[in-house]
mmCIF file of C-alpha atoms in Angstrom:
data_model
loop_
_atom_site.group_PDB
_atom_site.id
_atom_site.type_symbol
_atom_site.label_atom_id
_atom_site.label_comp_id
_atom_site.label_asym_id
_atom_site.label_seq_id
_atom_site.Cartn_x
_atom_site.Cartn_y
_atom_site.Cartn_z
ATOM 1 C CA MET A 1447 97.326 53.470 114.737
ATOM 2 C CA PRO A 1448 95.503 50.225 113.882
ATOM 3 C CA GLU A 1449 97.094 47.018 115.143
ATOM 4 C CA ARG A 1450 97.402 45.576 111.620
ATOM 5 C CA VAL A 1451 99.403 48.608 110.444
ATOM 6 C CA ARG A 1452 101.587 48.515 113.573
ATOM 7 C CA ARG A 1453 102.379 44.837 113.028
ATOM 8 C CA GLY A 1454 103.056 45.504 109.342
ATOM 9 C CA LEU A 1455 105.492 48.291 110.191
ATOM 10 C CA TRP A 1456 107.313 46.063 112.693
ATOM 11 C CA GLY A 1457 107.522 43.330 110.063
ATOM 12 C CA LEU A 1458 108.833 45.790 107.483
ATOM 13 C CA LEU A 1459 111.406 47.052 109.975
ATOM 14 C CA ILE A 1460 112.583 43.509 110.700
ATOM 15 C CA LEU A 1461 112.822 42.707 106.966
ATOM 16 C CA THR A 1462 114.771 45.914 106.389
ATOM 17 C CA LEU A 1463 117.202 45.120 109.209
ATOM 18 C CA LEU A 1464 117.705 41.580 107.898
ATOM 19 C CA ALA A 1465 118.339 42.899 104.386
ATOM 20 C CA ALA A 1466 120.787 45.490 105.712
ATOM 21 C CA GLY A 1467 122.582 42.805 107.729
ATOM 22 C CA ALA A 1468 122.820 40.555 104.670
ATOM 23 C CA TYR A 1469 124.128 43.440 102.555
ATOM 24 C CA LEU A 1470 126.731 44.388 105.170
ATOM 25 C CA SER A 1471 127.857 40.804 105.667
ATOM 26 C CA ALA A 1472 128.281 40.391 101.917
ATOM 27 C CA SER A 1473 129.950 43.731 101.181
ATOM 28 C CA VAL A 1474 132.021 44.372 104.309
ATOM 29 C CA ALA A 1475 132.831 40.894 105.580
ATOM 30 C CA GLY A 1476 132.771 39.191 102.183
ATOM 31 C CA TRP A 1477 130.256 36.578 103.349
ATOM 32 C CA GLY A 1478 127.569 35.288 101.052
ATOM 33 C CA CYS A 1479 124.473 33.306 101.830
ATOM 34 C CA ALA A 1480 124.627 31.840 105.354
ATOM 35 C CA VAL A 1481 122.770 28.699 104.242
ATOM 36 C CA ARG A 1482 125.276 28.170 101.470
ATOM 37 C CA GLN A 1483 128.194 28.810 103.837
ATOM 38 C CA VAL A 1484 126.959 26.072 106.170
ATOM 39 C CA THR A 1485 125.520 23.481 103.757
ATOM 40 C CA GLY A 1486 127.270 24.227 100.466
ATOM 41 C CA VAL A 1487 123.868 24.415 98.737
ATOM 42 C CA PRO A 1488 122.367 27.750 97.636
ATOM 43 C CA CYS A 1489 119.138 28.699 99.410
ATOM 44 C CA PRO A 1490 115.856 29.487 97.614
ATOM 45 C CA GLY A 1491 116.570 33.205 98.030
ATOM 46 C CA CYS A 1492 120.071 33.162 96.530
ATOM 47 C CA GLY A 1493 120.224 35.889 93.921
ATOM 48 C CA LEU A 1494 117.462 38.041 95.413
ATOM 49 C CA SER A 1495 119.892 40.651 96.754
ATOM 50 C CA ARG A 1496 121.569 40.953 93.362
ATOM 51 C CA ALA A 1497 118.152 41.039 91.683
ATOM 52 C CA LEU A 1498 116.989 43.840 93.991
ATOM 53 C CA THR A 1499 120.168 45.801 93.323
ATOM 54 C CA ALA A 1500 119.693 45.391 89.563
ATOM 55 C CA LEU A 1501 116.044 46.406 89.898
ATOM 56 C CA LEU A 1502 116.996 49.565 91.778
ATOM 57 C CA ARG A 1503 119.399 50.404 88.919
ATOM 58 C CA LEU A 1504 116.453 49.825 86.506
ATOM 59 C CA GLU A 1505 118.181 46.812 84.938
ATOM 60 C CA PHE A 1506 115.020 44.771 84.561
ATOM 61 C CA ARG A 1507 116.453 41.887 82.524
ATOM 62 C CA ALA A 1508 119.386 41.443 84.876
ATOM 63 C CA ALA A 1509 117.011 41.445 87.858
ATOM 64 C CA LEU A 1510 114.934 38.724 86.223
ATOM 65 C CA ALA A 1511 118.057 36.695 85.440
ATOM 66 C CA TYR A 1512 119.356 36.906 89.013
ATOM 67 C CA HIS A 1513 116.052 35.729 90.495
ATOM 68 C CA PRO A 1514 112.688 35.490 88.712
ATOM 69 C CA MET A 1515 110.732 35.966 91.941
ATOM 70 C CA ILE A 1516 111.979 39.545 92.362
ATOM 71 C CA TYR A 1517 108.812 40.806 90.628
ATOM 72 C CA VAL A 1518 106.479 38.611 92.687
ATOM 73 C CA LEU A 1519 107.834 38.680 96.241
ATOM 74 C CA PRO A 1520 107.795 42.436 97.066
ATOM 75 C CA PRO A 1521 104.055 42.899 96.344
ATOM 76 C CA VAL A 1522 103.229 39.650 98.127
ATOM 77 C CA MET A 1523 105.318 40.687 101.181
ATOM 78 C CA LEU A 1524 103.655 44.122 101.286
ATOM 79 C CA TYR A 1525 100.254 42.481 101.107
ATOM 80 C CA VAL A 1526 101.120 40.015 103.855
ATOM 81 C CA LEU A 1527 102.390 42.848 106.046
ATOM 82 C CA PHE A 1528 99.698 45.456 105.378
ATOM 83 C CA GLY A 1529 96.760 43.810 103.578
ATOM 84 C CA LYS A 1530 93.506 44.210 105.454
ATOM 85 C CA LYS A 1531 90.907 42.565 103.244
ATOM 86 C CA PRO A 1532 91.334 39.225 101.477
ATOM 87 C CA LEU A 1533 93.043 39.950 98.180
ATOM 88 C CA LEU A 1534 90.918 37.645 96.046
ATOM 89 C CA GLY A 1535 87.636 37.956 97.932
ATOM 90 C CA THR A 1536 87.991 35.095 100.412
ATOM 91 C CA LYS A 1537 90.600 33.877 102.857
ATOM 92 C CA THR A 1538 90.695 30.501 101.090
ATOM 93 C CA ARG A 1539 91.650 32.097 97.757
ATOM 94 C CA GLU A 1540 94.224 34.211 99.556
ATOM 95 C CA ARG A 1541 95.811 31.105 101.116
ATOM 96 C CA VAL A 1542 95.887 29.419 97.690
ATOM 97 C CA LEU A 1543 97.653 32.482 96.265
ATOM 98 C CA LEU A 1544 100.246 32.575 99.073
ATOM 99 C CA TRP A 1545 100.857 28.799 99.029
ATOM 100 C CA GLY A 1546 101.023 28.923 95.237
ATOM 101 C CA THR A 1547 103.628 31.668 95.423
ATOM 102 C CA MET A 1548 105.696 29.533 97.796
ATOM 103 C CA ALA A 1549 105.292 26.496 95.522
ATOM 104 C CA VAL A 1550 106.471 28.473 92.462
ATOM 105 C CA TRP A 1551 109.420 29.825 94.447
ATOM 106 C CA THR A 1552 110.376 26.306 95.540
ATOM 107 C CA GLY A 1553 109.962 25.038 91.981
ATOM 108 C CA ILE A 1554 112.250 27.748 90.605
ATOM 109 C CA TRP A 1555 114.831 26.881 93.283
ATOM 110 C CA LEU A 1556 114.718 23.170 92.456
ATOM 111 C CA VAL A 1557 115.066 23.828 88.726
ATOM 112 C CA ARG A 1558 118.002 26.146 89.333
ATOM 113 C CA LEU A 1559 119.630 23.505 91.526
ATOM 114 C CA ALA A 1560 119.013 20.779 88.934
ATOM 115 C CA VAL A 1561 120.556 22.741 86.059
ATOM 116 C CA HIS A 1562 123.372 23.966 88.299
ATOM 117 C CA ASP A 1563 122.519 27.582 87.538
ATOM 118 C CA PRO A 1564 125.756 29.652 87.565
ATOM 119 C CA LEU A 1565 123.907 32.670 88.965
ATOM 120 C CA ILE A 1566 123.197 30.882 92.239
ATOM 121 C CA TRP A 1567 126.243 28.597 92.305
ATOM 122 C CA ALA A 1568 128.787 31.373 91.593
ATOM 123 C CA LYS A 1569 130.950 32.316 94.546
#
């Protein structure tokens, strides 16, 4: 098995374990976002779990409302974990795409904080 695939599988396993831990902490223990528990401020990923759940139930509008990045992050994460060739032809363009994705994600988070979005501030 190629090293890139092996690393991608390990990364996918770690992401799956983190997601399962977050789901169990929220459903069994009643805990929400750890960042929000400590700081009182929702993290940039607040709403992604609800968005993923809505997406799995094929509720596309609800998924978008919970977190707009739900349609962007999964393909980007799969590419980061398993992509072999530069997505846009060169490594520079690939870095611009990944940094741009992070900038959009941060921008969405800041807007949601500024408007006090009830979807991320709800307890």
